[in-house]
Short mmCIF file of C-alpha atoms and ligand atoms in Angstrom, two decimals:
data_model
loop_
_atom_site.label_atom_id
_atom_site.label_comp_id
_atom_site.label_asym_id
_atom_site.label_seq_id
_atom_site.Cartn_x
_atom_site.Cartn_y
_atom_site.Cartn_z
CA MET Z 217 116.11 135.43 84.51
CA ILE Z 218 118.84 133.28 86.06
CA MET Z 219 118.14 129.62 85.39
CA LYS Z 220 118.49 127.13 88.21
CA LYS Z 221 121.29 124.58 88.00
CA VAL Z 222 120.16 120.95 87.97
CA LEU Z 223 122.64 118.09 88.17
CA VAL Z 224 121.61 114.86 86.39
CA THR Z 225 123.88 112.07 87.55
CA HIS Z 226 123.46 109.86 84.45
CA PRO Z 227 122.25 110.42 80.86
CA LEU Z 228 118.54 109.59 80.84
CA PRO Z 229 116.44 107.60 78.38
CA GLY Z 230 112.87 108.68 77.60
CA THR Z 231 111.56 111.76 75.85
CA ARG Z 232 110.92 114.25 78.67
CA ILE Z 233 114.62 114.88 79.24
CA HIS Z 234 114.61 117.01 76.07
CA ASP Z 235 112.26 119.49 77.82
CA LEU Z 236 114.55 119.96 80.77
CA SER Z 237 117.21 122.17 79.15
CA SER Z 238 114.73 124.94 78.35
CA HIS Z 239 113.72 125.15 82.02
CA CYS Z 240 117.08 125.03 83.77
CA ASN Z 241 120.80 124.98 83.36
CA GLU Z 242 121.28 121.22 83.33
CA LEU Z 243 124.54 119.44 83.92
CA VAL Z 244 124.50 115.79 82.88
CA TRP Z 245 127.29 113.59 84.25
CA ARG Z 246 128.69 111.65 81.28
CA GLY Z 247 131.57 109.83 82.90
CA SER Z 248 131.83 106.07 82.62
CA GLY Z 249 130.16 103.99 85.32
CA LEU Z 250 128.71 105.43 88.49
CA MET Z 251 129.29 109.07 89.37
CA PRO Z 252 132.01 109.08 92.05
CA ALA Z 253 130.79 110.29 95.45
CA SER Z 254 133.53 112.96 95.52
CA THR Z 255 132.35 114.39 92.17
CA LEU Z 256 128.75 114.36 93.40
CA ARG Z 257 129.74 116.41 96.45
CA GLU Z 258 131.67 118.92 94.33
CA GLU Z 259 128.97 119.35 91.70
CA LEU Z 260 126.22 119.74 94.29
CA ALA Z 261 127.89 122.81 95.79
CA ASP Z 262 126.00 125.28 93.55
CA CYS Z 263 123.01 123.16 92.42
CA GLN Z 264 119.39 123.96 93.15
CA GLY Z 265 118.13 120.68 91.75
CA LEU Z 266 119.28 117.08 91.44
CA ILE Z 267 118.05 114.16 89.35
CA CYS Z 268 119.79 111.09 90.75
CA MET Z 269 119.93 107.31 90.46
CA LEU Z 270 119.49 104.77 93.26
CA THR Z 271 123.26 104.30 93.19
CA ASP Z 272 123.88 107.89 94.35
CA ARG Z 273 124.13 107.83 98.15
CA LEU Z 274 122.58 111.03 99.47
CA SER Z 275 123.68 110.79 103.09
CA ALA Z 276 123.49 113.70 105.53
CA ASP Z 277 127.19 114.39 104.77
CA VAL Z 278 126.63 114.61 101.02
CA LEU Z 279 123.53 116.78 101.46
CA ALA Z 280 125.54 119.13 103.66
CA CYS Z 281 127.62 119.85 100.52
CA ALA Z 282 124.48 121.14 98.75
CA PRO Z 283 123.52 124.36 100.57
CA GLN Z 284 121.36 125.65 97.71
CA LEU Z 285 119.46 122.43 97.04
CA GLU Z 286 115.70 122.91 96.52
CA PHE Z 287 114.60 119.53 95.16
CA VAL Z 288 115.78 115.97 94.51
CA SER Z 289 114.18 113.67 91.96
CA SER Z 290 115.31 110.05 92.10
CA MET Z 291 114.86 107.73 89.12
CA SER Z 292 113.77 104.91 91.41
CA VAL Z 293 110.81 103.88 93.47
CA GLY Z 294 112.95 103.02 96.51
CA VAL Z 295 114.54 105.95 98.33
CA ASP Z 296 116.64 104.14 100.93
CA HIS Z 297 119.74 105.73 99.31
CA VAL Z 298 118.51 109.14 100.48
CA ASP Z 299 118.46 110.61 103.99
CA VAL Z 300 114.81 111.65 103.75
CA PRO Z 301 114.55 113.20 107.27
CA VAL Z 302 117.43 115.56 106.40
CA LEU Z 303 115.70 116.63 103.19
CA SER Z 304 112.35 117.09 104.95
CA ALA Z 305 113.93 119.13 107.76
CA ARG Z 306 115.32 121.46 105.11
CA GLY Z 307 112.01 121.65 103.23
CA ILE Z 308 113.51 119.92 100.17
CA ALA Z 309 111.02 117.83 98.16
CA LEU Z 310 112.05 114.32 97.13
CA GLY Z 311 110.43 112.74 94.07
CA ASN Z 312 110.40 109.07 93.07
CA THR Z 313 109.01 106.97 90.21
CA PRO Z 314 106.35 104.55 91.47
CA GLY Z 315 103.79 102.63 89.44
CA VAL Z 316 105.52 102.34 86.08
CA LEU Z 317 107.86 99.54 87.18
CA VAL Z 318 105.30 97.35 88.92
CA ASP Z 319 104.70 94.73 86.21
CA THR Z 320 108.32 94.69 85.05
CA THR Z 321 109.59 94.01 88.57
CA ALA Z 322 106.89 91.41 89.21
CA ASP Z 323 107.98 89.68 85.98
CA LEU Z 324 111.55 89.46 87.26
CA ALA Z 325 110.40 88.12 90.65
CA PHE Z 326 108.49 85.41 88.82
CA ALA Z 327 111.36 84.75 86.43
CA LEU Z 328 113.69 84.18 89.41
CA LEU Z 329 111.08 81.99 91.08
CA LEU Z 330 110.71 79.77 88.01
CA ALA Z 331 114.46 79.73 87.32
CA ALA Z 332 115.26 78.75 90.91
CA ALA Z 333 112.51 76.11 91.07
CA ARG Z 334 113.45 74.51 87.76
CA ARG Z 335 117.23 75.05 88.08
CA VAL Z 336 117.41 76.91 84.77
CA PRO Z 337 120.87 78.59 85.19
CA GLU Z 338 122.35 75.31 86.49
CA ALA Z 339 120.94 73.46 83.49
CA ASP Z 340 122.23 76.13 81.10
CA ASN Z 341 125.74 75.86 82.57
CA PHE Z 342 125.60 72.09 82.38
CA VAL Z 343 124.84 72.13 78.66
CA ARG Z 344 127.37 74.89 77.83
CA GLN Z 345 130.14 73.16 79.75
CA GLY Z 346 129.70 70.03 77.59
CA LYS Z 347 128.60 67.90 80.56
CA TRP Z 348 125.48 66.61 78.79
CA SER Z 349 126.67 63.25 77.46
CA GLU Z 350 125.49 59.67 76.94
CA HIS Z 351 126.72 58.87 80.47
CA ASN Z 352 125.14 61.93 81.99
CA ALA Z 353 121.78 62.25 80.33
CA TRP Z 354 118.11 61.82 80.97
CA SER Z 355 117.22 59.82 84.07
CA PRO Z 356 114.29 60.02 86.49
CA GLU Z 357 116.22 62.31 88.83
CA PHE Z 358 118.03 64.30 86.12
CA PHE Z 359 117.66 68.03 86.95
CA ALA Z 360 114.50 67.28 88.90
CA GLY Z 361 113.34 70.55 90.45
CA LYS Z 362 110.31 71.78 92.35
CA ASP Z 363 106.79 72.25 91.03
CA VAL Z 364 105.50 75.80 90.92
CA SER Z 365 101.96 74.99 89.78
CA GLY Z 366 99.71 74.35 92.75
CA ALA Z 367 102.39 75.30 95.31
CA THR Z 368 101.91 77.84 98.11
CA LEU Z 369 103.40 81.30 97.57
CA GLY Z 370 103.99 83.54 100.57
CA LEU Z 371 104.34 87.27 100.01
CA VAL Z 372 106.16 89.42 102.54
CA GLY Z 373 104.54 92.82 102.03
CA LEU Z 374 101.49 93.36 99.83
CA GLY Z 375 102.15 96.58 97.91
CA ALA Z 376 101.69 97.09 94.18
CA ILE Z 377 104.59 94.85 93.05
CA SER Z 378 103.59 92.08 95.44
CA GLN Z 379 100.01 92.24 94.18
CA ALA Z 380 101.31 91.95 90.61
CA VAL Z 381 103.27 88.84 91.65
CA ALA Z 382 100.04 87.45 93.16
CA ARG Z 383 98.26 87.95 89.81
CA ARG Z 384 101.00 85.95 88.07
CA ALA Z 385 100.76 83.26 90.75
CA ALA Z 386 97.03 82.91 90.07
CA GLY Z 387 97.89 81.84 86.52
CA PHE Z 388 100.00 79.03 87.99
CA GLY Z 389 97.20 77.88 90.29
CA MET Z 390 99.22 78.82 93.37
CA ASP Z 391 97.69 79.26 96.78
CA VAL Z 392 98.78 82.77 97.85
CA LEU Z 393 99.33 83.91 101.45
CA ALA Z 394 100.54 87.40 102.34
CA TRP Z 395 101.68 89.33 105.35
CA ASN Z 396 101.40 93.09 105.32
CA ARG Z 397 101.55 95.44 108.28
CA THR Z 398 97.95 96.44 107.57
CA ALA Z 399 95.88 93.70 105.94
CA ARG Z 400 94.87 94.44 102.33
CA HIS Z 401 92.00 92.87 100.46
CA VAL Z 402 93.39 91.51 97.21
CA ALA Z 403 91.71 88.88 95.01
CA ASN Z 404 93.02 85.34 95.59
CA VAL Z 405 95.32 86.41 98.45
CA ARG Z 406 94.85 85.36 102.08
CA ASN Z 407 96.17 87.79 104.72
CA VAL Z 408 98.00 85.91 107.47
CA ILE Z 409 100.63 86.68 110.12
CA LEU Z 410 104.29 86.65 109.10
CA ASP Z 411 104.95 83.39 111.01
CA GLU Z 412 102.34 81.65 108.87
CA VAL Z 413 103.86 82.97 105.62
CA LEU Z 414 107.24 81.63 106.71
CA GLU Z 415 106.03 78.27 107.99
CA ARG Z 416 103.55 77.35 105.26
CA SER Z 417 104.98 78.66 101.99
CA ASP Z 418 106.84 76.64 99.38
CA PHE Z 419 107.98 79.90 97.77
CA ILE Z 420 108.47 83.18 99.63
CA SER Z 421 108.85 86.47 97.78
CA VAL Z 422 109.96 89.63 99.60
CA HIS Z 423 108.26 92.93 98.72
CA VAL Z 424 108.75 95.46 101.51
CA ALA Z 425 110.71 98.70 101.28
CA LEU Z 426 114.02 98.88 103.16
CA ALA Z 427 113.48 101.02 106.26
CA PRO Z 428 114.82 100.83 109.83
CA ASP Z 429 111.99 98.47 110.81
CA THR Z 430 112.46 96.11 107.84
CA ARG Z 431 116.26 95.91 107.99
CA ASN Z 432 117.12 92.25 108.64
CA LEU Z 433 113.38 91.38 108.69
CA ILE Z 434 114.25 88.03 107.10
CA SER Z 435 116.78 87.21 109.81
CA ALA Z 436 118.52 83.91 110.56
CA ALA Z 437 115.71 83.04 112.98
CA ARG Z 438 113.02 83.74 110.38
CA ILE Z 439 114.89 81.76 107.72
CA ALA Z 440 115.02 78.86 110.21
CA GLN Z 441 111.23 79.14 110.55
CA MET Z 442 110.75 78.57 106.81
CA LYS Z 443 109.40 75.25 105.61
CA PRO Z 444 112.26 72.83 104.77
CA GLY Z 445 112.82 72.90 101.02
CA ALA Z 446 111.34 76.38 100.53
CA VAL Z 447 112.58 78.82 97.90
CA LEU Z 448 113.24 82.47 98.79
CA ILE Z 449 113.03 85.30 96.24
CA ASN Z 450 114.20 88.85 96.93
CA THR Z 451 113.65 91.61 94.38
CA ALA Z 452 112.97 94.29 97.04
CA ARG Z 453 116.21 95.47 98.65
CA GLY Z 454 119.37 94.03 100.10
CA GLY Z 455 119.57 94.50 103.85
CA ILE Z 456 116.08 93.02 104.34
CA VAL Z 457 117.38 89.43 104.10
CA ASP Z 458 120.36 88.25 106.19
CA GLU Z 459 122.59 87.11 103.30
CA ARG Z 460 124.95 85.01 105.44
CA ALA Z 461 122.06 83.15 107.06
CA LEU Z 462 120.51 82.64 103.63
CA ALA Z 463 123.77 81.20 102.27
CA GLU Z 464 124.03 78.83 105.25
CA ALA Z 465 120.43 77.67 104.82
CA LEU Z 466 121.05 77.02 101.11
CA LEU Z 467 124.32 75.22 101.75
CA GLY Z 468 122.94 73.13 104.59
CA GLY Z 469 119.87 72.15 102.55
CA HIS Z 470 117.23 73.76 104.77
CA LEU Z 471 116.22 75.92 101.78
CA TYR Z 472 115.99 74.37 98.34
CA ALA Z 473 117.00 77.45 96.35
CA ALA Z 474 116.86 81.23 96.15
CA GLY Z 475 116.57 83.96 93.54
CA VAL Z 476 118.22 87.24 94.50
CA ASP Z 477 118.33 90.53 92.57
CA VAL Z 478 119.28 92.92 95.40
CA PHE Z 479 122.12 92.77 97.90
CA GLU Z 480 123.39 94.35 101.06
CA ARG Z 481 126.39 95.66 99.11
CA GLU Z 482 125.99 96.42 95.42
CA PRO Z 483 127.80 95.67 93.20
CA LEU Z 484 128.28 92.27 94.85
CA THR Z 485 131.72 91.75 96.36
CA ALA Z 486 133.80 88.67 95.55
CA ASP Z 487 133.55 87.41 99.15
CA ASN Z 488 129.74 87.18 99.10
CA PRO Z 489 128.95 83.57 100.13
CA LEU Z 490 126.00 83.38 97.71
CA LEU Z 491 128.46 83.38 94.80
CA GLU Z 492 129.68 79.92 95.79
CA LEU Z 493 126.26 78.28 95.60
CA SER Z 494 124.72 76.65 92.54
CA ASN Z 495 121.21 76.68 94.04
CA VAL Z 496 120.91 80.47 94.00
CA VAL Z 497 119.99 82.44 90.89
CA LEU Z 498 121.69 85.84 90.99
CA ALA Z 499 120.85 89.03 89.11
CA PRO Z 500 122.50 92.49 89.27
CA HIS Z 501 119.55 94.62 90.55
CA ILE Z 502 117.59 94.51 87.28
CA GLY Z 503 113.99 94.35 88.57
CA SER Z 504 112.84 97.36 86.52
CA ALA Z 505 115.27 96.84 83.64
CA THR Z 506 113.29 96.85 80.43
CA GLN Z 507 113.79 99.58 77.85
CA ILE Z 508 110.20 100.82 78.09
CA THR Z 509 110.05 100.82 81.88
CA ARG Z 510 113.38 102.59 82.26
CA ALA Z 511 112.23 105.27 79.78
CA ARG Z 512 108.99 105.68 81.76
CA MET Z 513 110.90 105.99 85.01
CA ALA Z 514 113.21 108.61 83.49
CA ASP Z 515 110.18 110.55 82.20
CA LEU Z 516 108.58 110.53 85.67
CA ALA Z 517 111.85 111.68 87.23
CA VAL Z 518 112.03 114.57 84.76
CA ASP Z 519 108.34 115.43 85.33
CA ASN Z 520 109.02 115.65 89.06
CA ALA Z 521 111.95 117.98 88.38
CA LEU Z 522 109.95 120.12 85.93
CA ALA Z 523 107.16 120.53 88.49
CA ALA Z 524 109.68 121.59 91.14
CA LEU Z 525 111.28 124.06 88.71
CA ALA Z 526 107.82 125.53 88.03
CA GLY Z 527 107.23 125.94 91.78
CA GLN Z 528 104.56 123.21 91.72
CA PRO Z 529 104.28 120.11 93.94
CA MET Z 530 105.96 117.10 92.37
CA PRO Z 531 103.47 114.56 90.94
CA HIS Z 532 105.23 111.80 92.93
CA CYS Z 533 106.63 113.18 96.14
CA VAL Z 534 107.93 110.99 98.97
CA ASN Z 535 107.83 113.76 101.62
CA PRO Z 536 104.76 115.87 100.72
CA GLU Z 537 104.88 117.43 104.20
CA VAL Z 538 107.42 119.89 102.74
CA TYR Z 539 104.56 121.55 100.86
CA LYS Z 540 102.52 122.22 104.00
CA SER Z 541 104.62 125.02 105.50
C1 GLV V 43 114.59 99.85 91.98
O1 GLV V 43 115.10 99.11 92.75
C2 GLV V 43 113.91 101.05 92.34
O2 GLV V 43 113.84 101.39 93.54
O3 GLV V 43 113.44 101.75 91.43
#
């Protein structure tokens, strides 16, 4: 029997990857850094399967280079790097890795929230740079930040990660408001309209997927609507928040601080205005980055691929309509 060829664009952690080689002819990209787009196009030419990362852009052009493709399994929950309509039109199943990263990502959202509120990176730099001296020491205003306990948290989107953030907020005695396209009943969370989230929250955390209707959702106008002195956290996707407007609001003092893990262009380019600001805590898209969670994500990605290789529906399929025909 001829085995199908499956391209894996990065060596994977986890245990399930060891099962893959007995079910297909796997080709694991072992180059340094991200797999170049040109290499991806070349390798896809004779592949039936692909296990990819969120850094692999699967545009219509790239997919056109993969005439034999039968399935794609992405080691990510978000699939905005993939042209899903093109895959669906060709009957190609797309798998993702939901669920296992919920708590890990919620932890990072809360870590950014606390770090931004209490100016942790700024304080760390201050100490390391030897600025903490007899003349520059404790005073009533010294590194005074914002209280988290008892403050109002506004959630934009109320999916699994957002709900996990709400559970953490309950431990801090926060009053939690949320906007979701369809209201969801979640303990200790009040469903309100988006305007109310923006206008009433001391902290706003973004948790919607990036899609055409959420691109630039947190626009300049919506940032202007936020309560003066609010803190914005984004661990969802770049492209949802207008980064230039955010930088202006932070610089001008309308917003107190921000915590940002995801950007319009990743890796961040040197001209990004957020880099200049001390009241923004930056992270390099590490929401799901713990060893255990990454291994679980890799295992789910392999399980999706193994199901596809066995002619079965993927356990986590983004476009299950491909199984209907
Ligand atoms: C992370 O951003 C993911 O989509 O898994």
